[in-house]
PDB file of C-alpha atoms in Angstrom:
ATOM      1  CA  UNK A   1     -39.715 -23.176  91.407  1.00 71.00           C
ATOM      2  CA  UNK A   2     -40.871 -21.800  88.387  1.00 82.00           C
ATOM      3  CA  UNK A   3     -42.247 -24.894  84.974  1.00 83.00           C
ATOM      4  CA  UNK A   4     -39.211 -25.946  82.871  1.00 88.00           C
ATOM      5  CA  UNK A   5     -40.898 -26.949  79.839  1.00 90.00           C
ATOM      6  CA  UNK A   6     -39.512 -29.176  77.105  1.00 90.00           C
ATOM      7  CA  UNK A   7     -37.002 -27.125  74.867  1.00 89.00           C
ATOM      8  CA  UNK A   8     -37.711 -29.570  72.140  1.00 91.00           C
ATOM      9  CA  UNK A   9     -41.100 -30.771  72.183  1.00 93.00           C
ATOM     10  CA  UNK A  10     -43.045 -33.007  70.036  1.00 95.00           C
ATOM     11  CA  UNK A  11     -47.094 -32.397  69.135  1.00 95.00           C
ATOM     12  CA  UNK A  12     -49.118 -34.486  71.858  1.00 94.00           C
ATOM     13  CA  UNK A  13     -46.049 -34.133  74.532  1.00 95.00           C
ATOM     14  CA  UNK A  14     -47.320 -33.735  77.809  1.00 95.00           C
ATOM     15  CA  UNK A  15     -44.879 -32.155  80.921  1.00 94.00           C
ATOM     16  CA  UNK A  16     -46.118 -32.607  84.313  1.00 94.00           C
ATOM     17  CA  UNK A  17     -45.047 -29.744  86.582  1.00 91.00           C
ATOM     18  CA  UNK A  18     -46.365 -29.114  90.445  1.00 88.00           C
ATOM     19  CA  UNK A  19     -49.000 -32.075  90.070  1.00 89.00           C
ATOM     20  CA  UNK A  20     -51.260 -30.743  86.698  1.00 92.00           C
ATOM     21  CA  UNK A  21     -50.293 -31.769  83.474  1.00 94.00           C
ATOM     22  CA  UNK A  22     -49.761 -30.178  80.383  1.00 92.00           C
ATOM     23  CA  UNK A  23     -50.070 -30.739  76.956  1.00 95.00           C
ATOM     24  CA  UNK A  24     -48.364 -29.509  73.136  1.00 96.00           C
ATOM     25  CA  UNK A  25     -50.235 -28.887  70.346  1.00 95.00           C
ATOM     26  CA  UNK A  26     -47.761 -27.805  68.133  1.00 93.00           C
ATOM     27  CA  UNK A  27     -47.581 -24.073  69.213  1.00 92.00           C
ATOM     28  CA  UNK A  28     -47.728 -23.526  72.935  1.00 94.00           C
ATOM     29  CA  UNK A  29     -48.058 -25.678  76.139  1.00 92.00           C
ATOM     30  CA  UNK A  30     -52.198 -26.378  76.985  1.00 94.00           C
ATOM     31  CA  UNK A  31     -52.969 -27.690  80.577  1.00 92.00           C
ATOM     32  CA  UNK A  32     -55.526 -30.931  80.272  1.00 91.00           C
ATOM     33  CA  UNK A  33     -58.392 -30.214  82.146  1.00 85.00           C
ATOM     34  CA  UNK A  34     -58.813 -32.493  84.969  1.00 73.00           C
ATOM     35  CA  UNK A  35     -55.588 -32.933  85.864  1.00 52.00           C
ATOM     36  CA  UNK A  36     -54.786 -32.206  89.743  1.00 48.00           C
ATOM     37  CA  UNK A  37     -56.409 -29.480  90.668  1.00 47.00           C
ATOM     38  CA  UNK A  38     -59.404 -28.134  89.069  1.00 44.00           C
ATOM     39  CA  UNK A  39     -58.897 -24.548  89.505  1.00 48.00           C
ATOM     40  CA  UNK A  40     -57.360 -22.468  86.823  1.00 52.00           C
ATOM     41  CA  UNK A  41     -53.552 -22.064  87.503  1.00 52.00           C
ATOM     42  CA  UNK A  42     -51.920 -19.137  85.880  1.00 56.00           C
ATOM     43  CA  UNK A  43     -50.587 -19.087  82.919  1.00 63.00           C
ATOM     44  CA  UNK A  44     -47.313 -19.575  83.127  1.00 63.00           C
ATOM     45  CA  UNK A  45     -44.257 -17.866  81.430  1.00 74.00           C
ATOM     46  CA  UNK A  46     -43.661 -18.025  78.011  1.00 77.00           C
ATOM     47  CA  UNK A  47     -41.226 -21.416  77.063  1.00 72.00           C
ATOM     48  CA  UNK A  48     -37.868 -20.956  75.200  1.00 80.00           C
ATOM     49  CA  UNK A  49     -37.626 -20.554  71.756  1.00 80.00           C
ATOM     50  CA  UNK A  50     -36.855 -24.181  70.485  1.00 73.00           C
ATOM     51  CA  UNK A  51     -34.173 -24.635  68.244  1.00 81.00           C
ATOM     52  CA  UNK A  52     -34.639 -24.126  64.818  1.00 84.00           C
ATOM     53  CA  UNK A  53     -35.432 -27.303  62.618  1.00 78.00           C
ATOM     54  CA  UNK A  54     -33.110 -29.313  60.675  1.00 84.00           C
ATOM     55  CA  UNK A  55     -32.986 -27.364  56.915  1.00 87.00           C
ATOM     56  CA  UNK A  56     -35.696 -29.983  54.330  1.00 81.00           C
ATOM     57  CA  UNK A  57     -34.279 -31.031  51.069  1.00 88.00           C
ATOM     58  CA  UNK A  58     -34.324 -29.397  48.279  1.00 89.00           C
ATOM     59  CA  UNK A  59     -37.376 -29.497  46.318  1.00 84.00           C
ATOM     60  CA  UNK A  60     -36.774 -29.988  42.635  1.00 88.00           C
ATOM     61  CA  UNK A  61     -36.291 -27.158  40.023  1.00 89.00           C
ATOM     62  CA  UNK A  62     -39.373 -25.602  38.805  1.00 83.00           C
ATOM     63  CA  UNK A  63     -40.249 -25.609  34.886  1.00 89.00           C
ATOM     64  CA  UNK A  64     -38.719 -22.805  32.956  1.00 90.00           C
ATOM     65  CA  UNK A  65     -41.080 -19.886  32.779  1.00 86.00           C
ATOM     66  CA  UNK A  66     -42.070 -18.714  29.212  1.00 89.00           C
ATOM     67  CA  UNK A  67     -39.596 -15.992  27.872  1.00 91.00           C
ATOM     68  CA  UNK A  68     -41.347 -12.576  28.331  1.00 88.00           C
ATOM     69  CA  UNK A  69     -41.190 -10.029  25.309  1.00 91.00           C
ATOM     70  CA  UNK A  70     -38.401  -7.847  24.539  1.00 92.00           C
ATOM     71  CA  UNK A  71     -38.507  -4.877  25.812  1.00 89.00           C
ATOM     72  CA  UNK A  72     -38.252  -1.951  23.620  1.00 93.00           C
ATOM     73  CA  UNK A  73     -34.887  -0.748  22.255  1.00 93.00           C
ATOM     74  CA  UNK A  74     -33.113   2.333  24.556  1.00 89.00           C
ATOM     75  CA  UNK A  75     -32.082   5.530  23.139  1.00 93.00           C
ATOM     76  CA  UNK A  76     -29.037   5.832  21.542  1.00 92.00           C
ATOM     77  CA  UNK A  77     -26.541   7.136  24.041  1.00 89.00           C
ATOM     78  CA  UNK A  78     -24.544  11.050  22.978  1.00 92.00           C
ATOM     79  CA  UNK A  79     -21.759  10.607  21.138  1.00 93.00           C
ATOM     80  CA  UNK A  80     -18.440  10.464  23.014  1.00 89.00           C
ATOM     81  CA  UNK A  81     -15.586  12.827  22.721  1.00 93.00           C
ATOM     82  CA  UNK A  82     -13.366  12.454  19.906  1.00 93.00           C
ATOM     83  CA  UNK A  83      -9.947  11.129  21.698  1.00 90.00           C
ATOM     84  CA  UNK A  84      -6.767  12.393  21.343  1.00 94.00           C
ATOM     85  CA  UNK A  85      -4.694  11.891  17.659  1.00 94.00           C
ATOM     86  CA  UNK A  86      -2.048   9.049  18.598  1.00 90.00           C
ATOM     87  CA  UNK A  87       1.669   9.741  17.667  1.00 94.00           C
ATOM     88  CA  UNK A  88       2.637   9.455  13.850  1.00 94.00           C
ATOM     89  CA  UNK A  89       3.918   5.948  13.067  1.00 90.00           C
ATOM     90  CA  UNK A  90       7.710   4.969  11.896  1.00 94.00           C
ATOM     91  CA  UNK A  91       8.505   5.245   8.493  1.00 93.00           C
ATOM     92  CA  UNK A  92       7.691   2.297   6.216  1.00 89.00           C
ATOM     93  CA  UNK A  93      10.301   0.507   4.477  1.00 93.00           C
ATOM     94  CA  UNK A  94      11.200   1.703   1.396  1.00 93.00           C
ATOM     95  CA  UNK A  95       9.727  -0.816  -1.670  1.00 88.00           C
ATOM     96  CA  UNK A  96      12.135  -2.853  -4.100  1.00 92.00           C
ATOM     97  CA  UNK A  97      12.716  -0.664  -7.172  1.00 92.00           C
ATOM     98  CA  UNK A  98       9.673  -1.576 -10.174  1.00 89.00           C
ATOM     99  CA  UNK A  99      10.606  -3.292 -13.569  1.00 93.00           C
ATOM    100  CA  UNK A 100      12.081  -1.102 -16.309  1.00 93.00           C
ATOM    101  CA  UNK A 101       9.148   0.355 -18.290  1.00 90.00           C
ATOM    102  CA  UNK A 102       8.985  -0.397 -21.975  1.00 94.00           C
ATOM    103  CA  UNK A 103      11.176   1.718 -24.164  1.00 93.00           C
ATOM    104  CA  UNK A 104       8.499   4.676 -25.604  1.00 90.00           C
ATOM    105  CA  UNK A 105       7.606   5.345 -28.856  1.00 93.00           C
ATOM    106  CA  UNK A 106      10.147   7.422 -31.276  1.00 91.00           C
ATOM    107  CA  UNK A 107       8.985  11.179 -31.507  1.00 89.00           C
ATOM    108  CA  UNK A 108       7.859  12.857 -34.355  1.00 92.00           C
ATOM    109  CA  UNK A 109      10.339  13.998 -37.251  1.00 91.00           C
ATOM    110  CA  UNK A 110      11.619  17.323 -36.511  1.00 89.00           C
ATOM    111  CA  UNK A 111      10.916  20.687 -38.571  1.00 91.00           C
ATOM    112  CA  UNK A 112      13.578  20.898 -41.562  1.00 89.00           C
ATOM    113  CA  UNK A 113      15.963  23.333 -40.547  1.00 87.00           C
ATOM    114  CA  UNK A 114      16.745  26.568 -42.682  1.00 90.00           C
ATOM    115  CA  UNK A 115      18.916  26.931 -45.558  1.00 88.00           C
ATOM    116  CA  UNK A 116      22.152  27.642 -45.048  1.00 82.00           C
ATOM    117  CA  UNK A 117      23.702  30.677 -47.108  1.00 88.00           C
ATOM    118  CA  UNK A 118      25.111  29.854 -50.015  1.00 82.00           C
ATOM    119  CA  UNK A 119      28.751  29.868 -50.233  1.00 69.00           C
ATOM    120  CA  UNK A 120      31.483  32.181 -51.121  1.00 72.00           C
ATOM    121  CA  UNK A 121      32.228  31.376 -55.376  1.00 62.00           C
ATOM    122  CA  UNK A 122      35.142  29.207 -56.141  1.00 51.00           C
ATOM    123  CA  UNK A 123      37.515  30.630 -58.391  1.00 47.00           C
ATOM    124  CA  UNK A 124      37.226  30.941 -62.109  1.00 42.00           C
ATOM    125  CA  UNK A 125      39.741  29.089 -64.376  1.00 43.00           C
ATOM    126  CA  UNK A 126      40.253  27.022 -67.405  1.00 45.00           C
ATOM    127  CA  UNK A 127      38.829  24.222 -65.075  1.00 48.00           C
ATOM    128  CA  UNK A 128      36.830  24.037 -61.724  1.00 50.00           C
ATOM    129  CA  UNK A 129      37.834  20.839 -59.645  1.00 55.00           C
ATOM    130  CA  UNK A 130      34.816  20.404 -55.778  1.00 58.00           C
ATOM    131  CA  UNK A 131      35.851  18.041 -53.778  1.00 53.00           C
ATOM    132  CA  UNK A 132      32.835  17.098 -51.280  1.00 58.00           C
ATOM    133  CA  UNK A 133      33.947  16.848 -47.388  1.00 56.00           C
ATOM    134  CA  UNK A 134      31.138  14.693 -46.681  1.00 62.00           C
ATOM    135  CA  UNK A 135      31.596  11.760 -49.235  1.00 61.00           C
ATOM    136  CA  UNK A 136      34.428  12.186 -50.569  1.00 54.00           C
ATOM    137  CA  UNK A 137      32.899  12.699 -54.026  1.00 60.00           C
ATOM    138  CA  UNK A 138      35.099  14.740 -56.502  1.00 59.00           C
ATOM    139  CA  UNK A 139      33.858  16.567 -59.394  1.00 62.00           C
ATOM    140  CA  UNK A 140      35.653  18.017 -62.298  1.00 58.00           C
ATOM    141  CA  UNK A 141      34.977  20.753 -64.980  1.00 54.00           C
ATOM    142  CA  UNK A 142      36.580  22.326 -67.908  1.00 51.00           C
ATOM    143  CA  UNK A 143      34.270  24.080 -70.350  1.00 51.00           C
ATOM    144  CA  UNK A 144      31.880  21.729 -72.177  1.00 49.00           C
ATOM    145  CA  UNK A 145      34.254  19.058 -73.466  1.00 56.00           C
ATOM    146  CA  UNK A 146      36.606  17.235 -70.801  1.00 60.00           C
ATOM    147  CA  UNK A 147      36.789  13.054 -70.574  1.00 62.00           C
ATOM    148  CA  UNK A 148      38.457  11.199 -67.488  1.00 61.00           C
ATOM    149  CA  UNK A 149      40.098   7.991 -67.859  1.00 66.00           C
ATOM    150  CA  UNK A 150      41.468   5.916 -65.163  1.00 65.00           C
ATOM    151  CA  UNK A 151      45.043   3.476 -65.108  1.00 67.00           C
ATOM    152  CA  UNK A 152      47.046   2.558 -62.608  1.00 64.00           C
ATOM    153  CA  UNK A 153      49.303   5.914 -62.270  1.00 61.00           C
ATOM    154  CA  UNK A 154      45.816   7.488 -60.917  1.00 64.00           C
ATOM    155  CA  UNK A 155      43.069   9.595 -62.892  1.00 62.00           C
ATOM    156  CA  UNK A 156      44.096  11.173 -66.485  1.00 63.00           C
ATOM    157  CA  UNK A 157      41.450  14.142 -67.481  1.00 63.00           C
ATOM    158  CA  UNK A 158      41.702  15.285 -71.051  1.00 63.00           C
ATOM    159  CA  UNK A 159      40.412  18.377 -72.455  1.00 60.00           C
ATOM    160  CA  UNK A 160      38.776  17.345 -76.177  1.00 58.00           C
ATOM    161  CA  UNK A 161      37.930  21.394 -76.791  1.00 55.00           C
ATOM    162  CA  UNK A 162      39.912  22.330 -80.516  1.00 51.00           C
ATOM    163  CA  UNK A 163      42.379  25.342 -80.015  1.00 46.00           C
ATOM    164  CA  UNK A 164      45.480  25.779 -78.050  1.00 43.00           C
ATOM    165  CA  UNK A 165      45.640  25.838 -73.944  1.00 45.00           C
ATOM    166  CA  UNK A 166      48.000  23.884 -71.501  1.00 44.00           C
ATOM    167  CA  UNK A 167      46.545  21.309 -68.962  1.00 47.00           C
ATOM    168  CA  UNK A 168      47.636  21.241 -65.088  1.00 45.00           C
ATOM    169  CA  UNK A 169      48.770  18.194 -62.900  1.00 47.00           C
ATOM    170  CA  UNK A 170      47.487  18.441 -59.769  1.00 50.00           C
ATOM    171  CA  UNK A 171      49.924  17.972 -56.965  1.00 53.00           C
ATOM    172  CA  UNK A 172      47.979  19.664 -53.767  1.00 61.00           C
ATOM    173  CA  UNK A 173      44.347  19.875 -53.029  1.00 59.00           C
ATOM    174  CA  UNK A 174      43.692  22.171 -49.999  1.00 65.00           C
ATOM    175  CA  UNK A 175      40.479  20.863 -49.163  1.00 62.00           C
ATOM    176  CA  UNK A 176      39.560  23.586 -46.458  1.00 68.00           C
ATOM    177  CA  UNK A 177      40.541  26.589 -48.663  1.00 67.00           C
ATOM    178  CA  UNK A 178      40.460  25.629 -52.095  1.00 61.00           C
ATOM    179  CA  UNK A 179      43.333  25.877 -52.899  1.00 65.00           C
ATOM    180  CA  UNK A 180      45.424  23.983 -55.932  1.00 59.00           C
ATOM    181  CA  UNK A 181      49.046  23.461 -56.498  1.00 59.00           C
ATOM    182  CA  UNK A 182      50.193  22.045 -59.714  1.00 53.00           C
ATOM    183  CA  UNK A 183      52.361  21.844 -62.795  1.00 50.00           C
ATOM    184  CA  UNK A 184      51.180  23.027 -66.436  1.00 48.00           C
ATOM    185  CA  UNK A 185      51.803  20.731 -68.723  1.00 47.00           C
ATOM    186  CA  UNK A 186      49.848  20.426 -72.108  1.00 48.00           C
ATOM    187  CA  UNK A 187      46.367  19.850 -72.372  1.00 43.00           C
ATOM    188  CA  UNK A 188      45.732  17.261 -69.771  1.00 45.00           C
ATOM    189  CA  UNK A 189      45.635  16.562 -66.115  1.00 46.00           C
ATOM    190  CA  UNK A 190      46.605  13.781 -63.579  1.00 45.00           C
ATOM    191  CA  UNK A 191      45.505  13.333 -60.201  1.00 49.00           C
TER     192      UNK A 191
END
């Protein structure tokens, strides 16, 4: 029958086996000398592994350790491919219409246009009578010597010139040719 040591033994544990006696120091089985026989037994076979030992507490956290010095900076990496353009975005809304700007400054005075030709030369008489389409105005000539008096039967003109004639009352005026209709009468007119 072959030793059956301890699986779990203690330092100083001593196992008898086939009358010697044997003792643990820790790390293997020792037999004490004088015990039983005196001869040298062989050794015998190496025990079991014992099971492993119940894990010790934790010990307590260690100090920080000092920071070390930065290391020096990397190389700047290639640049990267340029990426794809992205689709066109939507239309914005279109903004509220702006204020009314102020009203600009009047322009400069036009050139004076060209003279128009003169016109055509009324007709010759005892008297000339212009009437003016733009203001109305009407102008009267006989000679050198005519006077105009006003009443309430219209406009009397009077010819003061010595010497015999006849004077004209004016019925018609045609103020786009000219034209006068009348009755000769002596030495005045009535419009």
């Amino acid at each position: 029958m072959a030793a059956d040591f301890p699986s779990n033994p203690t330092i100083g544990q001593t196992y008898v086996f086939n009358g010697r006696t044997w003792s643990y120091d820790g790390t293997a089985w020792n037999r004490v000398v004088g015990s039983g026989s005196t001869a040298a037994g062989l050794t015998g076979p190496q025990g079991n592994t014992g099971a492993t030992g119940a894990t010790g507490p934790t010990g307590p956290t260690g100090p920080t350790g000092a920071t070390g010095a930065q290391g020096p900076q990397g190389n700047t990496g290639a640049t990267g491919a340029t990426g794809p353009q992205g689709p066109q975005g939507n239309t914005g809304a279109t903004g509220a219409t702006g204020a009314q700007g102020p009203q600009g400054n009047t322009g400069a005075t036009g050139a004076t246009g060209a003279q128009g030709p003169q016109g055509n030369t009324g007709p010759v008489g005892d008297y000339v009578i212009s009437v003016n389409g733009l203001t109305g105005g009407v102008t009267f000539y006989q000679g050198s010597s005519i006077t105009l008096t006003t009443s309430a039967a219209g406009i009397t003109i009077a010819s003061t010139a010595s010497g015999s004639g006849v004077t004209m009352y004016v019925e018609t005026f045609n103020g786009l040719t000219g034209a006068v209709t009348g009755t000769s009468i002596p030495r005045h007119w009535f419009i």
